[in-house]
Short mmCIF file of C-alpha atoms and ligand atoms in Angstrom, two decimals:
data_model
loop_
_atom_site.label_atom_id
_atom_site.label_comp_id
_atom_site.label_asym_id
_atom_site.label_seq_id
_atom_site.Cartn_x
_atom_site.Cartn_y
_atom_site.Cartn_z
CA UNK R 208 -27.91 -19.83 -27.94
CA UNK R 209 -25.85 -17.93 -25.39
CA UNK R 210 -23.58 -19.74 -22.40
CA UNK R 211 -23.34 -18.51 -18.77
CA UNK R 212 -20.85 -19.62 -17.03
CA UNK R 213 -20.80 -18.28 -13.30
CA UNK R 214 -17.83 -19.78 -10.57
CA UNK R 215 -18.06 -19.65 -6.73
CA UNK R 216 -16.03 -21.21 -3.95
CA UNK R 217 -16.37 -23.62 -1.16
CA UNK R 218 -15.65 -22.35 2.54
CA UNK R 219 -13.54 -22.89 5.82
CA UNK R 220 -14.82 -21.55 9.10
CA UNK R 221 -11.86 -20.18 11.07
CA UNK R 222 -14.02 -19.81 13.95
CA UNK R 223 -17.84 -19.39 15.13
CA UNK R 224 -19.55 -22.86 14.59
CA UNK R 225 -23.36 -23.33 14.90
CA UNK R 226 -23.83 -19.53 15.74
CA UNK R 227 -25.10 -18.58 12.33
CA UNK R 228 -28.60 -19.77 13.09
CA UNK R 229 -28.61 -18.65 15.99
CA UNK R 230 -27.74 -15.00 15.32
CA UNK R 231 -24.22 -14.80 16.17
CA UNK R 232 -21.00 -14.44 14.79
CA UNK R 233 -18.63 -15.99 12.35
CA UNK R 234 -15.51 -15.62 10.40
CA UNK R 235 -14.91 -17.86 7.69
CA UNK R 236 -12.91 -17.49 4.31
CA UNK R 237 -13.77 -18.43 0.57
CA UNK R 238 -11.40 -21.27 -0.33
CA UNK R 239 -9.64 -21.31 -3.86
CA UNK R 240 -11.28 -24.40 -4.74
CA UNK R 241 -14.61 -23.71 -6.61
CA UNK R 242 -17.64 -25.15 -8.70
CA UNK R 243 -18.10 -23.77 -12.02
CA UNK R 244 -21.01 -24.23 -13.63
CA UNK R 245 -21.49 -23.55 -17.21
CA UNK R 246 -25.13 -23.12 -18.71
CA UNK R 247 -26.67 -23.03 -21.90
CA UNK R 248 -30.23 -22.47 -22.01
CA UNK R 249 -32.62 -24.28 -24.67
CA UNK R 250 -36.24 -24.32 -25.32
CA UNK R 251 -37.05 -27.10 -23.05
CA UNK R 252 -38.83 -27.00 -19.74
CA UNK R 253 -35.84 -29.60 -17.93
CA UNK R 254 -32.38 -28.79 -16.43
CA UNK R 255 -30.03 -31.13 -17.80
CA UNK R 256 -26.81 -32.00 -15.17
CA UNK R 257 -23.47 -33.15 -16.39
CA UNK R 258 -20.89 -33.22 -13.96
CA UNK R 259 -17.11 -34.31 -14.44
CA UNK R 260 -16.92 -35.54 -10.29
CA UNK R 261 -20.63 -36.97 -10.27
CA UNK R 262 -21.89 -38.24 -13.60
CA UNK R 263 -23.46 -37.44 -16.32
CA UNK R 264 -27.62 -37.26 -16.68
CA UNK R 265 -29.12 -35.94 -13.90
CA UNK R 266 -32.15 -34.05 -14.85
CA UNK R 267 -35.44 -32.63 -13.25
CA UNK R 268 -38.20 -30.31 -14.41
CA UNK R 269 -38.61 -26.63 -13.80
CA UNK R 270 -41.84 -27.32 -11.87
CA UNK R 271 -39.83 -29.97 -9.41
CA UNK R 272 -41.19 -29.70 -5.89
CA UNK R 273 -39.43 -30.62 -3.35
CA UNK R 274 -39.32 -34.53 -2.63
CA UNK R 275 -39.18 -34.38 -6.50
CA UNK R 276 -35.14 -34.84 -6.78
CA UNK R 277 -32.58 -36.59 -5.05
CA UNK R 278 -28.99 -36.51 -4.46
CA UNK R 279 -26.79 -34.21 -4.97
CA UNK R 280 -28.69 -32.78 -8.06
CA UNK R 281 -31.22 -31.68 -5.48
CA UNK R 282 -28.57 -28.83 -4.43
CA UNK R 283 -29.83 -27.21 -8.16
CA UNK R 284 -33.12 -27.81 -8.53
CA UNK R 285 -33.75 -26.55 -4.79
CA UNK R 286 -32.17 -23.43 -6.08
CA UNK R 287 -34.20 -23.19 -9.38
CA UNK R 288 -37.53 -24.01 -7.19
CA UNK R 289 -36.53 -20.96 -4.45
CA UNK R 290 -36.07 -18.76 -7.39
CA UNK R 291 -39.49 -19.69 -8.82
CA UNK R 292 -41.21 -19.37 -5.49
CA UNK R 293 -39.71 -15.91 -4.84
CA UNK R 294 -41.25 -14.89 -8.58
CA UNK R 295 -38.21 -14.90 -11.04
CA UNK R 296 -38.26 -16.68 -13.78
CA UNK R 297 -36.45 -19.61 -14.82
CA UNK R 298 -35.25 -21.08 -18.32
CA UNK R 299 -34.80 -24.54 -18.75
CA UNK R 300 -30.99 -26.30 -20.45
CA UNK R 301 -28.00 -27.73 -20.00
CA UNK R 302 -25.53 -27.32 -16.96
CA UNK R 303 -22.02 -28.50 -17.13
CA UNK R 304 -20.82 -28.39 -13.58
CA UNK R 305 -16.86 -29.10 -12.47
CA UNK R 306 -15.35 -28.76 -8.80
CA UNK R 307 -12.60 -29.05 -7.14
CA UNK R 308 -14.09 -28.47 -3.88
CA UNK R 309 -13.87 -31.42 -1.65
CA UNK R 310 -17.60 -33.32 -1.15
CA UNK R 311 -19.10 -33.83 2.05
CA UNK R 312 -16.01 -32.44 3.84
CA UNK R 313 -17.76 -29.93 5.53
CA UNK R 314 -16.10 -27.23 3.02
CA UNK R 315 -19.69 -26.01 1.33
CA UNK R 316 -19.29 -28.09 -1.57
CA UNK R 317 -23.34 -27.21 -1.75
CA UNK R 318 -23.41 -23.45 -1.61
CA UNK R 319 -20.90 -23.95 -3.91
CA UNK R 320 -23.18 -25.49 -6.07
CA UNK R 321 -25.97 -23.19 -5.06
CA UNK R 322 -24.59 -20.04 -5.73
CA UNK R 323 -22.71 -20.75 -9.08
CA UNK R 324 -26.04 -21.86 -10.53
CA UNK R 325 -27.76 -19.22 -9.11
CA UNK R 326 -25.59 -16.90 -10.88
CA UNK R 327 -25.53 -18.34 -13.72
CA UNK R 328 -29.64 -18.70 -14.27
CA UNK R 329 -29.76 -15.16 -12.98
CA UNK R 330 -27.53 -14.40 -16.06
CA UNK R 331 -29.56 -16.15 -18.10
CA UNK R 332 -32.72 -14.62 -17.33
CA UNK R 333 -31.54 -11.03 -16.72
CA UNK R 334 -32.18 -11.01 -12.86
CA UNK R 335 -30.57 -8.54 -11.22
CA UNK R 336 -30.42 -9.31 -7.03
CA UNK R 337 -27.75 -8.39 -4.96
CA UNK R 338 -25.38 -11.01 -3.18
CA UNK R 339 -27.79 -11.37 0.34
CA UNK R 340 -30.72 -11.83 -1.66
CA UNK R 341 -29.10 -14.65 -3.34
CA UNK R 342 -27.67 -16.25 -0.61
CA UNK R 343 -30.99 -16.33 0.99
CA UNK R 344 -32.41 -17.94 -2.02
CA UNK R 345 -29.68 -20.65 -1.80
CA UNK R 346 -30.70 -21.42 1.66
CA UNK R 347 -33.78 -21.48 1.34
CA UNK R 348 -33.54 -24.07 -1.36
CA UNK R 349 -31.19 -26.12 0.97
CA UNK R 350 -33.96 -25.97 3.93
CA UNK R 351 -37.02 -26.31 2.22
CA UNK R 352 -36.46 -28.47 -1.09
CA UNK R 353 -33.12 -30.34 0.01
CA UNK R 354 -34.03 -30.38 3.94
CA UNK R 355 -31.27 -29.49 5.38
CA UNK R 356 -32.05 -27.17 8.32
CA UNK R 357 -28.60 -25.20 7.69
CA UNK R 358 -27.89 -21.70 8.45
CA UNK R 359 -26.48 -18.79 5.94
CA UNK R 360 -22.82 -18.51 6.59
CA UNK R 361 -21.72 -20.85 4.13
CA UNK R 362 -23.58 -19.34 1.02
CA UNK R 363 -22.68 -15.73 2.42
CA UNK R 364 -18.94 -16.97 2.37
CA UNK R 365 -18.95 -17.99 -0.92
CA UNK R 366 -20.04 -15.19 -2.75
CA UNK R 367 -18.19 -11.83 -0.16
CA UNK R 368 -15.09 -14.12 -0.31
CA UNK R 369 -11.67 -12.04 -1.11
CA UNK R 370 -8.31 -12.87 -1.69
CA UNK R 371 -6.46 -12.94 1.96
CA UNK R 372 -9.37 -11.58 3.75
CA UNK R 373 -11.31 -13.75 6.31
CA UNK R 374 -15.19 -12.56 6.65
CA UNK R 375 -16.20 -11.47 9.97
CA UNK R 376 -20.32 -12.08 9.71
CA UNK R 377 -22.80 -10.74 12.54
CA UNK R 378 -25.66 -12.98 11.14
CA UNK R 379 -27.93 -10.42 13.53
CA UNK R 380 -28.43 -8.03 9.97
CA UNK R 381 -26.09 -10.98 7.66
CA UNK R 382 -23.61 -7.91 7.56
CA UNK R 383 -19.87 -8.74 6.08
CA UNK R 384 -16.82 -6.68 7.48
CA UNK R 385 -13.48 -8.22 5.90
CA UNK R 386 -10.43 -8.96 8.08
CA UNK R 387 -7.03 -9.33 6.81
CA UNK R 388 -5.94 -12.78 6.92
CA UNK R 389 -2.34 -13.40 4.96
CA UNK R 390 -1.07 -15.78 6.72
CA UNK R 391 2.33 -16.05 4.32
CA UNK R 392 3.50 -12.55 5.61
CA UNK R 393 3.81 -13.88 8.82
CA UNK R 394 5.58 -17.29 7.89
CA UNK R 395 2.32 -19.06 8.63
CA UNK R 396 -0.25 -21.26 6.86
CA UNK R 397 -3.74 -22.47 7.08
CA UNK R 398 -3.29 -26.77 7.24
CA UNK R 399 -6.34 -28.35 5.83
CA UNK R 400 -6.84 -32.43 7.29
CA UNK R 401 -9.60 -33.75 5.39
CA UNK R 402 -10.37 -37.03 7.77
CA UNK R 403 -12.29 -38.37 4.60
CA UNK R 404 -15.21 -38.80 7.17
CA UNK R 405 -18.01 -37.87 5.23
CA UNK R 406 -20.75 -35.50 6.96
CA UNK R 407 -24.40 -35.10 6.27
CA UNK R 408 -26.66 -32.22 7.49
CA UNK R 409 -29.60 -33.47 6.55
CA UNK R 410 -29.59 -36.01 9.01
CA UNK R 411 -30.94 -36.02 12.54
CA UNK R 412 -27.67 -34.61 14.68
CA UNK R 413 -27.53 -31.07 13.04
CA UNK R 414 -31.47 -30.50 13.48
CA UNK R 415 -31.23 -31.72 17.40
CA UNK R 416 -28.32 -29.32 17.85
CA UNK R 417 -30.22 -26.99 16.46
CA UNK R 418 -33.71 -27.57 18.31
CA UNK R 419 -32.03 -27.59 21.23
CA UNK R 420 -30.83 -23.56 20.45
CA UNK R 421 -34.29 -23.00 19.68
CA UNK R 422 -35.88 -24.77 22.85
CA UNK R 423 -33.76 -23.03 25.29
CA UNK R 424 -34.06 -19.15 23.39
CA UNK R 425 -38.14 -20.14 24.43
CA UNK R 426 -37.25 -20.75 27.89
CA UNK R 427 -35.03 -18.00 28.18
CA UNK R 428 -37.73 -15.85 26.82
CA UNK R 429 -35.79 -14.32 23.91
CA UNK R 430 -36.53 -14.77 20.39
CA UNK R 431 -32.60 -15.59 19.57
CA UNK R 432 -29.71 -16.60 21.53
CA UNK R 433 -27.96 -13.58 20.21
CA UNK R 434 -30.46 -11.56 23.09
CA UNK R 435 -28.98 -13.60 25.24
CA UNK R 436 -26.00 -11.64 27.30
CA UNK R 437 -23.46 -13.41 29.15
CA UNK R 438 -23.46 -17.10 30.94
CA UNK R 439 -25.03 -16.55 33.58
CA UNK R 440 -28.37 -16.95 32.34
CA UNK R 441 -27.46 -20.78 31.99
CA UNK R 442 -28.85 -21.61 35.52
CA UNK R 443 -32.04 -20.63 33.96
CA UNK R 444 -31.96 -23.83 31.24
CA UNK R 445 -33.56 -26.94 33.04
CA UNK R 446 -31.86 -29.19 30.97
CA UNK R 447 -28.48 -30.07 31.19
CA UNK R 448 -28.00 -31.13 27.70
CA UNK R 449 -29.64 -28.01 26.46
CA UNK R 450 -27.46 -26.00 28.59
CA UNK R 451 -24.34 -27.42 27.58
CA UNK R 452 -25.28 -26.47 23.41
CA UNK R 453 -26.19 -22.75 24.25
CA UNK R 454 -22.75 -22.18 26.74
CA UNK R 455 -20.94 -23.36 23.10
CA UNK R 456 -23.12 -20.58 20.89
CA UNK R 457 -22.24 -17.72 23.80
CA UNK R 458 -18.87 -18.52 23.92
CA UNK R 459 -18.24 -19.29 20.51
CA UNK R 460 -19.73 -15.77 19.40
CA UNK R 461 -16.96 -14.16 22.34
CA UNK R 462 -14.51 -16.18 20.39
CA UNK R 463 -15.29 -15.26 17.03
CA UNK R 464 -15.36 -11.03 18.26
CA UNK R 465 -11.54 -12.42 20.07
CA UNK R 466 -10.43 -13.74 17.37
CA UNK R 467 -11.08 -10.57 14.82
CA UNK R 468 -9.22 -8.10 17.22
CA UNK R 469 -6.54 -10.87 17.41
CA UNK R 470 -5.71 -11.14 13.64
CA UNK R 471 -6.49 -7.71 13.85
CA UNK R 472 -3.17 -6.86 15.70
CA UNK R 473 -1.58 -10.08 14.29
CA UNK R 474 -1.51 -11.88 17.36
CA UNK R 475 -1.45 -15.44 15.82
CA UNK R 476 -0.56 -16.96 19.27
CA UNK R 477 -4.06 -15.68 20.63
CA UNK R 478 -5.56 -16.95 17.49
CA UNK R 479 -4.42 -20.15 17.57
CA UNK R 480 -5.76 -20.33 21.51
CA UNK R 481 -8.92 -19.18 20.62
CA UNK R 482 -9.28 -22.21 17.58
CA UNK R 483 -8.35 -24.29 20.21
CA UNK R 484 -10.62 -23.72 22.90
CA UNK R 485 -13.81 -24.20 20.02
CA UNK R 486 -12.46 -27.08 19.60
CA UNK R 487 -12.93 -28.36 23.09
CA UNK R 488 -16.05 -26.57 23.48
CA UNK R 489 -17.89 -28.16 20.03
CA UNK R 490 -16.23 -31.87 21.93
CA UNK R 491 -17.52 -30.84 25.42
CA UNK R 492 -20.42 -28.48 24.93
CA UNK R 493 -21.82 -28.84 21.96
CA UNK R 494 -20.71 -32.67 20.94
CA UNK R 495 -20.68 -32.34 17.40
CA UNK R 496 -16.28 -34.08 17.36
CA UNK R 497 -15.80 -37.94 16.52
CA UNK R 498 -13.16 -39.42 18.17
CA UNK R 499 -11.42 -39.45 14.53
CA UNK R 500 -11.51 -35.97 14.72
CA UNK R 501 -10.80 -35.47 17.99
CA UNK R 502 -7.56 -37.09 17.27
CA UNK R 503 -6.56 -35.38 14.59
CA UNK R 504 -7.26 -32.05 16.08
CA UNK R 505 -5.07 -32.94 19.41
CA UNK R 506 -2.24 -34.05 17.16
CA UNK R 507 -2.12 -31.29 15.25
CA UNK R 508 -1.58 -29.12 18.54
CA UNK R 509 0.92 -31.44 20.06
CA UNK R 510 3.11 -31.56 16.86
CA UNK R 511 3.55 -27.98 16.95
CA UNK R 512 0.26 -25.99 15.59
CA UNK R 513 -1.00 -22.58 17.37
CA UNK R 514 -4.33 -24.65 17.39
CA UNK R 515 -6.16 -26.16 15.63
CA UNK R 516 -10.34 -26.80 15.26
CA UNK R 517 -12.45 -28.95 13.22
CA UNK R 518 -14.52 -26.77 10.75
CA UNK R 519 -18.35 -26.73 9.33
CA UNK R 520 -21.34 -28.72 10.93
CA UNK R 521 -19.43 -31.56 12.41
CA UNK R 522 -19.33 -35.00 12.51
CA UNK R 523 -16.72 -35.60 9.95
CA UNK R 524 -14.96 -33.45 7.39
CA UNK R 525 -12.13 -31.35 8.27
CA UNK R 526 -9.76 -29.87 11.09
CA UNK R 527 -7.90 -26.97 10.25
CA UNK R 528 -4.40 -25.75 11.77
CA UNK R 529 -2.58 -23.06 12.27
CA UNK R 530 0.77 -23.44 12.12
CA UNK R 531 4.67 -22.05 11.37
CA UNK R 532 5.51 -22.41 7.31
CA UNK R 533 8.79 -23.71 8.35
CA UNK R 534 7.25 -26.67 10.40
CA UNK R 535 4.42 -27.25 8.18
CA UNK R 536 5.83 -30.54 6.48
CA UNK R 537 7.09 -32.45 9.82
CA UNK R 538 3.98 -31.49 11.61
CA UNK R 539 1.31 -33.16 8.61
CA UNK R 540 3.74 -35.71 8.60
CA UNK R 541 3.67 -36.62 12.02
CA UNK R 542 -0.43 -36.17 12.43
CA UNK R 543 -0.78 -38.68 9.49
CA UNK R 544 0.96 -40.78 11.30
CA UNK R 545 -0.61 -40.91 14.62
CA UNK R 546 -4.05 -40.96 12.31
CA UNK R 547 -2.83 -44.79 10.89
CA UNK R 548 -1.73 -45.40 14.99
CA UNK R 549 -5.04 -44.74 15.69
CA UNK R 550 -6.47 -46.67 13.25
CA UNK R 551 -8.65 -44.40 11.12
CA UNK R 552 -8.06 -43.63 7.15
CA UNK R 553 -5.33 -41.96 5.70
CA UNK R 554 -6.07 -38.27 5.58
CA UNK R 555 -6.17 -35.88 2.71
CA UNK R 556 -4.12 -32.68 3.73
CA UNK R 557 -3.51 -29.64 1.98
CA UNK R 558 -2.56 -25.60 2.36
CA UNK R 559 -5.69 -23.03 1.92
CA UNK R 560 -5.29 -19.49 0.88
CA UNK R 561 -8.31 -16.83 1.28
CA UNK R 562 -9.79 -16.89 -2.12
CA UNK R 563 -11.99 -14.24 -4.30
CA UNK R 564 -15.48 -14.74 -3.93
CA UNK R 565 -18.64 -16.29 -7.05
CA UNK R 566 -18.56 -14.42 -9.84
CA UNK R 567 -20.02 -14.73 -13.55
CA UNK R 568 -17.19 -15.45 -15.53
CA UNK R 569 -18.51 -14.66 -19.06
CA UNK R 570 -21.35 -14.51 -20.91
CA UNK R 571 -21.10 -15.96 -24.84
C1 GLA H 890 -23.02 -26.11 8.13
C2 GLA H 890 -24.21 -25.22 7.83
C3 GLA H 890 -23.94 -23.79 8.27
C4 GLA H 890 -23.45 -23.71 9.71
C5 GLA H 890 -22.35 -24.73 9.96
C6 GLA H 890 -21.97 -24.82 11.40
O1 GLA H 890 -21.94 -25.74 7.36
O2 GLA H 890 -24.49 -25.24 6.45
O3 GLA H 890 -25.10 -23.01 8.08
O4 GLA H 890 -24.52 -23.87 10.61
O5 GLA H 890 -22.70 -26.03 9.52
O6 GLA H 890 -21.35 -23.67 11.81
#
């Protein structure tokens, strides 16, 4: 029998949180860190999981429906059920799956998963679909089969990644325009603090934040905040808390359009503003910040970062910094300390690099 073995990265959001679903803007980049999954088909009618981080043994059929699978197992067999209910076919073996992307750190450790066994059952099978169609397959598995009402920016990112480019996405037609973003040229680098929070989007905060998009779109008569120019419509909300969420997705898709023209003409300073005011605005608008990471992400800033933002869905996970090569040590240094001050876990911190984008590494 032949192998498949197809690769493809977790993300970090520079900038543009929440806006995917609602039809906005967002730059993230592919990490380095990636899932590889490595398939071998067999005459059976059962995907068989092993994983080096999770275990060996997980295993559902090819007719799993959703409520049929649990865990993070789920992530592939929602994929293998989207690809059924879209027509393709599917073959039934064994998956060997390592990662070194970070789980539940808000870095996409499940489009990870998604896409690299998307790839490599497409291999298997001989379908042919280009990269949108299968990060709409991916998603769809993650909203319908997992139940996670997440967007498509973090399945998009994994598979346009490129080395030293950041992806600026207009989720209005999913297109993909790359930005440079080598950060070492300019003596600067991309500070990762994992707060070892864990997050989970398949609980209730993620789908209020995102009825609330929804709800207010119906008031304001469109059919997407993305038809939605400039804040002064906000009087028009009747809710306060509803008003509060959609001034985050308007200003957060200005920032994101800011922040491309900025590392456009390698103004890092303005960069490093802009990362800073989403912060504030997913604290104050959209409340999606612990305190944990709230104090992280104001360290990080006082200790000598451009700015600095917490990245993916929220509650948990990561902040990511900005900040001068030189300076990078004292400055992680100093946040992990005010992190044990404040009386929250020691951090996991580390330097990220624009990676390439999931790929099929070889067929056998
Ligand atoms: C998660 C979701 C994405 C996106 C972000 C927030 O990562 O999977 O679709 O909504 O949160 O920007």
């Amino acid at each position: 029998m032949n192998t498949y073995e197809a690769q493809a990265p977790g993300r970090i959001n520079l900038i543009g949180e929440h806006t995917d679903y609602n039809l906005g803007f967002a730059m993230p980049i592919a990490l380095e860190q990636r899932t590889t999954v490595r398939f071998e088909p067999d005459d059976t009618d059962r995907i068989t999981l092993h994983s080096e981080e999770e275990g060996d043994g997980a295993s559902f059929a090819l007719s799993a429906a959703p409520g049929d699978v649990d865990g993070w197992s789920s992530y592939a067999a929602g994929v293998v059920w989207a690809l059924t209910q879209a027509g393709h076919r599917v073959v039934g073996g064994s998956m060997k799956v390592h990662s070194d992307v970070p789980i539940g750190a808000g870095l996409s450790s499940s489009a990870a998963l998604e896409c690299a066994v998307l790839l490599a059952m497409n291999a298997a099978t001989g379908t042919e679909l280009d990269r949108l169609d299968v990060a709409r397959l991916a998603q769809r598995g993650e909203n319908d089969f997992v139940g996670a009402p997440t967007g498509l920016m973090d399945q998009l990112a994994s598979l346009n990644g490129a080395l030293d480019r950041a992806m600026l996405i207009d989720f209005l037609d999913s297109s993909v325009e790359p930005v440079v973003f080598d950060l070492d040229t300019h003596g600067l680098a991309l500070v990762v603090v994992n707060s070892n929070a864990a997050h989970q989007h398949s609980t209730g905060e993620y789908r209020s934040r995102r009825e609330s998009c929804t709800r207010a779109a119906g008031e304001l008569g469109v059919g997407s905040l993305r038809q939605v120019q400039g804040v002064d419509v906000l009087d028009r909300i009747g809710d306060e808390t509803d008003r509060r969420r959609v001034r985050h997705v308007l200003t957060e898709n200005d920032r994101v359009l800011d922040c491309a023209k900025a590392l456009n003409s390698s103004d890092f300073g303005r960069v490093g503003q802009l990362m800073t005011a989403s912060h504030a605005s997913m604290r104050d608008d959209f409340e999606i910040t612990t305190e944990h990471i709230d104090l992280i992400a104001d360290s990080l800033v006082r200790q000598g970062a451009l700015g600095a933002r917490m990245t993916g869905g929220g509650f948990g996970g990561c902040v990511i910094a900005l900040v001068p090569s030189v300076d990078s040590e004292k400055i992680t240094e100093a946040v992990a300390s005010d992190i044990a001050k404040g009386g929250f876990p020691a951090p996991t911190i580390f330097t990220a690099r624009a990676g390439g984008g999931a790929s099929l590494q070889r067929n056998e």
